[in-house]
Amino acid sequence: MPLNKEQIAKRIAQELEDGFYVNLGIGIPTLVANYIPKGVNVVLQSENGLLGMGPFPFEGEEDADMINAGKQTITTLPGSALFDSAMSFGMIRAGKVDLTVLGAMEVADNGDIANWKIPGKMVKGMGGAMDLVAAAKNIIVAMQHTDKAGNSKLLPQCSLPITGLKCVKKVVSDLGVFDVTPNGFVCIEYAPGVTIEEIKAKTAGMLTIADDVKEMVF
Amino acid sequence: MPLNKEQIAKRIAQELEDGFYVNLGIGIPTLVANYIPKGVNVVLQSENGLLGMGPFPFEGEEDADMINAGKQTITTLPGSALFDSAMSFGMIRAGKVDLTVLGAMEVADNGDIANWKIPGKMVKGMGGAMDLVAAAKNIIVAMQHTDKAGNSKLLPQCSLPITGLKCVKKVVSDLGVFDVTPNGFVCIEYAPGVTIEEIKAKTAGMLTIADDVKEMVF
Amino acid sequence: MNKVVANAEEAIKDIESGATLMLGGFGLCGIPENCITAIVKKGINNLTCISNNAGVDDFGIGLMLQTKQVKKMISSYVGENAEFERQLLSGELEVELIPQGTLATRCMASGYGMPAVYLLAGVGTEVANGKETRNFNGKDYLMEYAFDADFAIVKAWKGDTMGNLIFKDTARNFNPLMAMAGKITIAEVEELVQPGDLDPNFIHTPGVYVHRIFQGVNYEKRIEQRTTRKPQA
Amino acid sequence: MNKVVANAEEAIKDIESGATLMLGGFGLCGIPENCITAIVKKGINNLTCISNNAGVDDFGIGLMLQTKQVKKMISSYVGENAEFERQLLSGELEVELIPQGTLATRCMASGYGMPAVYLLAGVGTEVANGKETRNFNGKDYLMEYAFDADFAIVKAWKGDTMGNLIFKDTARNFNPLMAMAGKITIAEVEELVQPGDLDPNFIHTPGVYVHRIFQGVNYEKRIEQRTTRKPQA
C-alpha cells in the first residue's frame, strides 16, 4: 500500500544523522520533525533566519515575531541563533546546512526539479525554493509519485518551469525510495505492499531497480 | 610660518560638519579629534570595527579588547556601535562615512595618492589605506608640503607606488589648503606668514592660486 | 546626530509618487506598520515596492494594493492576497519575482558597497534570462547586481536616537539588510531609547545606515498562521 | 551537537605541516592565544597563515615566526616585528599583502557561498596586477575571490557548547568573518557556557559555522599601544 504523508516523513527522518543541520520545506517536509529518531540530535534551520527551530508554542504563548518560513508561529530552543535572511541563505550556499528536504511537482531523472510555477495558473513566486535547490549540498524530495490523474511525476525531463538543475539527490515518494544517480532513478526501497511492477509502471524517468532493493522498514 | 602638526589638524577640523561620520587615519589625522568645533557633533569611525570612538581611557581603565585602528586603547561613547571588519569597510564603500582624513607621502595634482610603500624599504603593508582611499567619498590629506630634503610632495604624478587613483579631494599641508580639481591643485588658503611665492616654489604639481585666496584663520 | 522625527507622517513626508521603496518584513512579521498606514493616508501612487511579500488583503502592503498605490512589486513570494491576484491578472500591477536569498543578498551587497555578486539561485531557470552566467570551480553562478531604493522603510524592536537598531526574533529577516540599502533609510521602532541604552556589542544595524527614526504606535503585529500545541497532560 | 573539545592541544591535533590557517584578531586584539601556543608546542611547520597582522616579536603569530613554522603570511599589515622582517629579507618567509577590507570581505564571501565579489580597493595599484577589472556605474572594481582555509582559528568572548559565539568590543574584528571561512573552524572562548545561556537574538556567529570549541586559559591579552588620559582635576 502506498505510504501516506506521515509515512513519507517518517522514512525521510531515517536519513537524519546525529549533528545534522537540516532545512525542512513546507508540507510533508515539515512533518519530518515529528519523527526524528531517538538519540539523533539535529538542528532545524528556518530560512527566514533561525537555527534551532523548536515546536509550536503552547496556546496563548504565540509571538508574532517568532515564525518559521511557512509563517507558522514557532519557538526557539536552548542554543538557537537568529540572523538576517542574507546570512540564512549564505550558510546554505556555503554548504553548512547538511540536508534540505522539500516538496516537488516534478523531478527529472538527472535531478532537475520543478516546484514553483504552473503555466496558466497564478504564480505566487519561488520564495526561497530556487536558493535552496541551487545551493543546498544534499536535497531529498518528498512527493507523491504520480499526480491525481495517475501521471508519473518522476520524469525523463521536467515539463514545468525548472526550479533548479541536477540538484535532487534522493526522492522519497509514496511508492518507494529512489536515489538520483548518473544512471537516473535507482529504486532502493519499495513501500510495504507496493510491487516493483507498479513502481516501474508509474515511473516515466529512467529507472533501475537496485540489486539489493528491499521493502521499506520503519 | 608653516603650520605645525596641531595646526594642520586644527585647520582640518574646520571641515567637519555637524552630523558627519568621520574616519581619521593614523598620525596627524588622529589629532583632528582634539579640535572638533563647538556645536559640531561628529561620530568617529575606526575601521577595525567601531562607530563612536571615544577618548583614551583613564589610566587603569585600559581594555585590551577596545582599541582603534592604530592599536591604541580607546573608549566608546553613548550610542557607539561595534561590528566586524567586513561591515566596517562595507559602510565606507557604500558611501555612508562622510569624510576620511589620512596622511600621505605624495599626492598628485589629479588626486592620486601614494602612502604605503617605499621601494627598497621594508614594506609593512597597506592595512586599510587602499580600501579607504578607493572607497571613501570625501578624502582630505594631512601632510607636510615637502620632504626633509625640501622636495615637493604635491606632484604632477606620484613617483612612489600608488595607493589609490584620483581620490584626494583636498590637501591641508603645513603651507596651506589646496583643493584638488580637474585643473590640479588650487590654493584656497595659505598659512599665516607663508607667501604665495613660497607655495609656488614648493609645489611641483599643477597649481592655481584661487582668486579669493586668503590667509588661514583658526 | 539626532535622527528622531515625530511620527510616520513626518518620516515619509518627502516620499513622492513614483518612488521606489524597500519595505522590511517576512510575511506580516516585522513589517513597518506605521509607515504603511501613513503611505496609505498620504495617497501617493505609482510606487515600486521591494519587499519579500505583498502582505494579505487587509494588512501590510495589501493595504497599499487596495488603494492602488503600487505600480510594481518586486518580491519572492506573493501568495495569499486576492486583490493582488486580481490586479496582476488585469494587468494593473507589474510583478518581478526574485529568489528570496538573492533578494536578501542584493540588499546586503548595496550596504557593503559591492556592485555585484555571484549567486547560485536560479541558474538554468527563467530567472537566469538576460543575466550573465559565470563558472567558478565547476559550478555556474548568476551575476546579480546590488539593489537599492529611494527609501528603505524598516521596523525594529528598539532603536536609539542616533539610529542604532536591534531586532527581535525572526522579525529581523530583511529589515537590517534593507536598512543598509536605502538612499534614505527610515526606521520605526517599538521602543525609542537614548544613546547608551543599547549595548554597543549587540547592535544589529549601526546608526550610520539610518537617516530617520521614530517610535511607532499601536502595533497590531498580526499573526498569519497561528499554530500552537496543547499543553502536555 | 556537542562541539566541545578539552583544550587547544585537542582542538588542533589534526592540523598538519603545510596547512593553511586563518587566525582571527587585529594586532594583538582578539587573537587565539591558546591555539597559537599549542601550534608552537606541536611544532608543525610550512604553514600558510592568513591573518590581518603577524603579531609582535614575542607574542601572537610572532611566536610561530620565532620557531620558523610559517612559510607564508597573507596579511594587510605586518609592521612591528623584527624577526618577521629578518625572515622576509632573507627570503625564508613569503608575504602576500591584501588590503584590509578586501581580506575581511573575501572571508565573508566564503561564509556566504559567494565565489567572487567586486571591490574597489587596489584599483590602479600593484594589487590589481593579474586581477580582472570591471566597470560598474562608471567606477572600476577588482574581482576578488572568496577566501577559505583548512582551519579557521578564532577567539571569542563567550561561546556555547553548540558553537554559538559572541565577541567583545573591537576584539570582534576578523574573528566572525574567519569563523565562517574555515573548512574546519576552531573557536577558543574566554567563557564556555551552556545552550540557552546566550540570547539567540545577539549571537554573532551561529554555531553552524563552528566545528570545535573550548574554554581557553591564562589569557594574557597584551596591549600593543597603551594610551590613556589623566583624570580631569
PDB file of C-alpha atoms in Angstrom, chain D residues 9 80 90 95 115 150 157 196 201 222:
ATOM      1  CA  GLU D   9      46.003  20.738  22.002  1.00  0.00           C
ATOM      2  CA  GLU D  80      56.360  45.960  14.392  1.00  0.00           C
ATOM      3  CA  SER D  90      66.436  36.668   3.916  1.00  0.00           C
ATOM      4  CA  VAL D  95      54.411  37.524   2.203  1.00  0.00           C
ATOM      5  CA  PRO D 115      32.628  32.720  -5.070  1.00  0.00           C
ATOM      6  CA  ASP D 150      41.845  24.395   6.005  1.00  0.00           C
ATOM      7  CA  TRP D 157      34.389  36.217  24.333  1.00  0.00           C
ATOM      8  CA  GLY D 196      20.379  28.774  26.339  1.00  0.00           C
ATOM      9  CA  ASN D 201      18.951  37.474  19.299  1.00  0.00           C
ATOM     10  CA  ARG D 222      48.543  42.053  25.760  1.00  0.00           C
TER      11      ARG D 222
END
